[in-house]
Structure formats: structure tokens, C-alpha cells
Tab-separated table of C-alpha atoms in Angstrom:
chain	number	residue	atom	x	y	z
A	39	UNK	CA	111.284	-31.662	-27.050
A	40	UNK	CA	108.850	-31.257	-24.260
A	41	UNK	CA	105.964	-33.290	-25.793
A	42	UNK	CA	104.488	-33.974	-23.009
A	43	UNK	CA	101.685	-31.985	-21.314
A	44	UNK	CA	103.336	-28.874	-19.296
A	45	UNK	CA	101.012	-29.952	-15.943
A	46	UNK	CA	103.431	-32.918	-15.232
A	47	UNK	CA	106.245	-30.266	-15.056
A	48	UNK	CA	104.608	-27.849	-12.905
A	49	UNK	CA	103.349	-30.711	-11.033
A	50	UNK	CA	107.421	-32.078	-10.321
A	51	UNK	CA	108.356	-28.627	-9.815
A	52	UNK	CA	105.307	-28.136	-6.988
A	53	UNK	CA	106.345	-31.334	-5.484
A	54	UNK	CA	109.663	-30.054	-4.773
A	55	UNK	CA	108.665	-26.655	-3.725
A	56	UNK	CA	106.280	-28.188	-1.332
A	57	UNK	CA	108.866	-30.655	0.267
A	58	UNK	CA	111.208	-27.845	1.146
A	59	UNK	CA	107.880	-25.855	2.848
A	60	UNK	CA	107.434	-29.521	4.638
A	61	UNK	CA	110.408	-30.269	5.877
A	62	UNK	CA	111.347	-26.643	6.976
A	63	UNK	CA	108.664	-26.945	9.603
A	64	UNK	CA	110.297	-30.038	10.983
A	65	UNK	CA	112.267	-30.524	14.256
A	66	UNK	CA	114.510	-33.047	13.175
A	67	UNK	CA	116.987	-35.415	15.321
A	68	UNK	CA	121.147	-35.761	14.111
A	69	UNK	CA	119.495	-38.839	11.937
A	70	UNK	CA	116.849	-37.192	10.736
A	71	UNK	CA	118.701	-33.918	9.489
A	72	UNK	CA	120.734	-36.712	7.383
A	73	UNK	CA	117.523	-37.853	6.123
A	74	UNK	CA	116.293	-34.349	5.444
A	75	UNK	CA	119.279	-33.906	3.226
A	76	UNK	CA	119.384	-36.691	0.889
A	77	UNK	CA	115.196	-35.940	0.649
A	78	UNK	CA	115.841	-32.338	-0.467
A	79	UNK	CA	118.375	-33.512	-2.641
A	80	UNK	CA	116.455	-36.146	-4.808
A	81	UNK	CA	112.935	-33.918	-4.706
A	82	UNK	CA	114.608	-31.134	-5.988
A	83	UNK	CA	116.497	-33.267	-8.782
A	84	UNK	CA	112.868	-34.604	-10.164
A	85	UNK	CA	111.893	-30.881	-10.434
A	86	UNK	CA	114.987	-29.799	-12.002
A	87	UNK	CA	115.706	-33.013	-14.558
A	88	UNK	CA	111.574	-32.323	-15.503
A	89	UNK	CA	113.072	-28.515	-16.714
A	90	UNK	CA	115.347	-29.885	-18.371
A	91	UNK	CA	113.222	-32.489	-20.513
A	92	UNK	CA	111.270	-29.238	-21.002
A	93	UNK	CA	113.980	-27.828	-23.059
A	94	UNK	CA	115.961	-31.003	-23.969
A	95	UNK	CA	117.688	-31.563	-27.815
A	96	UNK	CA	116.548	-34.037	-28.579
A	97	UNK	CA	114.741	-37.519	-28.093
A	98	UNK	CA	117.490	-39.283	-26.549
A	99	UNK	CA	117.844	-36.070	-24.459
A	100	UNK	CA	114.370	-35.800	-23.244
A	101	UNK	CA	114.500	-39.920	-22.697
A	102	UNK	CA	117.213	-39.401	-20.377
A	103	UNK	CA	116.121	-36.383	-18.390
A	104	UNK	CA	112.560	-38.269	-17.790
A	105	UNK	CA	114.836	-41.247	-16.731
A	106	UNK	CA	116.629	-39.522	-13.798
A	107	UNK	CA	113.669	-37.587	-12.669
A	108	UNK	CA	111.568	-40.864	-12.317
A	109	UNK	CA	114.910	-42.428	-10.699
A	110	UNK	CA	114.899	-39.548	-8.051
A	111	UNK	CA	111.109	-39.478	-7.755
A	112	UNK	CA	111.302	-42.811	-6.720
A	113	UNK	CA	114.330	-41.982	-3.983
A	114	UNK	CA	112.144	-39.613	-2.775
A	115	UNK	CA	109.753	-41.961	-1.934
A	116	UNK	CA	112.271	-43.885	0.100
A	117	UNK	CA	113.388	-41.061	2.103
A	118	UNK	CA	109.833	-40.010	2.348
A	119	UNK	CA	109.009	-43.387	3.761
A	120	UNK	CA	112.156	-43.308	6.258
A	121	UNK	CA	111.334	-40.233	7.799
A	122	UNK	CA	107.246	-40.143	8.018
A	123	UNK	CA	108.347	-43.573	10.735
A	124	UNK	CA	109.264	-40.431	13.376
A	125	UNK	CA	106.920	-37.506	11.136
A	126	UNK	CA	103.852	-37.644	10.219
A	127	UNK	CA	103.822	-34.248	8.699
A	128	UNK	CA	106.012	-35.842	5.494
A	129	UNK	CA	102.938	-38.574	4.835
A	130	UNK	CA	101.645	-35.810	1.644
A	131	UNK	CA	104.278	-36.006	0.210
A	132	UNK	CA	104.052	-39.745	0.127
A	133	UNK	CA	101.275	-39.609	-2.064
A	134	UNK	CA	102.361	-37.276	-4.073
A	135	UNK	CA	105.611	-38.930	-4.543
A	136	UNK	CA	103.644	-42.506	-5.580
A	137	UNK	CA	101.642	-40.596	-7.878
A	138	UNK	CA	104.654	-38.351	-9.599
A	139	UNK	CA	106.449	-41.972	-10.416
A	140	UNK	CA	103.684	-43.528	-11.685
A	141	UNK	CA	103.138	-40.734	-13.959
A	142	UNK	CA	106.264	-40.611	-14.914
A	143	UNK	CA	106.523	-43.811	-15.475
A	144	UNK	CA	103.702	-44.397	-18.129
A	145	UNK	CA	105.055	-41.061	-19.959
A	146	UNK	CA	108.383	-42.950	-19.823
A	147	UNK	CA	107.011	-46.430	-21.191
A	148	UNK	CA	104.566	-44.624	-23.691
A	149	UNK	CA	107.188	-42.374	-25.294
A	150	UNK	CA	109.221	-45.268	-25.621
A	151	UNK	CA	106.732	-47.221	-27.708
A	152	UNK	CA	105.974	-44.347	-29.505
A	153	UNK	CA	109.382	-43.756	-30.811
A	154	UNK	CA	110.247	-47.617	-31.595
A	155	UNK	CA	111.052	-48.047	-35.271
């Protein structure tokens, strides 16, 4: 499938590389490493579920994959949000994050009414 323009993939697939480089550089507390976890976790899957819309089947496919990146894009945010409280560092990638799910949210919503029949 991949329909969409290729920059929103590389752009997903930045985002996670850059949250790793972020919160590498962090001295993080017990709660914070559990934090740290479930963040790498769900900014890794929006990369990942992006690659795989890349090279998805088929519509349905593709629908889904965009589906459960935007979900974890928008997880990301919330661990984002947690952690920047005692780090300031992670703040970037709050923009980024608000600006990944609301791009992958029109793709989403347009693709949708696109394919209606």
C-alpha cells in the first residue's frame, strides 16, 4: 500500500530513534526507569507499525497498521507527559509526539473517506 507520502514514515521512525538518544542521557529514579520502559516501548511501536503500513497487503492492512501507530503515538505522549514532570530534557519529544498524532490522524480520517463506497 504505502500511499501515503514516505516523510511521515521517516518522520515516525526519527521520532523513535530520537527518544532512545533522549532518554539514554537520563538519570532516572526506580519510577522513572518504569516510565522509561513503557515510553521506549510505545515510541518504538509507532516507528515500527509505520514500516509496516509501508509494506502492508492491503487496505484493511495499511488501515490497521496506521491505527496502532496513532494508538501508540498517542501513549507516547502520555508517558512523555509523565516523565518531562521530573525531566525537562523529554519536553521535544512532546512536540513531536502532538504533531506525529495529529498527522496521523488526518492521514487516518482522510484515507478513510477516501476509500468509503
Amino acid at each position: 500500500m504505502g500511499e501515503i507520502n514516505r516523510d511521515i514514515y521517516e518522520r515516525c521512525v526519527r521520532f523513535s530513534e530520537v527518544a532512545v538518544a533522549v532518554l539514554r542521557k537520563l538519570k532516572p529514579d526506580y519510577i522513572d526507569r518504569v516510565l522509561i520502559v513503557q515510553l521506549v516501548r510505545s515510541a518504538t511501536s509507532v516507528g515500527a507499525n509505520m514500516m509496516e503500513a509501508s509494506e502492508s497487503v492491503s487496505k484493511r492492512d495499511f488501515v490497521n497498521r496506521l491505527s496502532i501507530a496513532l494508538k501508540e503515538a498517542k501513549e507516547s505522549r502520555y508517558w512523555i507527559k509523565l516523565l518531562a514532570v521530573t525531566h525537562s530534557e523529554v519536553e521535544s519529544l512532546l512536540v513531536e509526539s502532538d504533531e506525529i498524532v495529529k498527522i496521523l490522524a488526518t492521514i487516518k480520517r482522510r484515507y478513510l473517506l477516501a476509500t468509503q463506497v
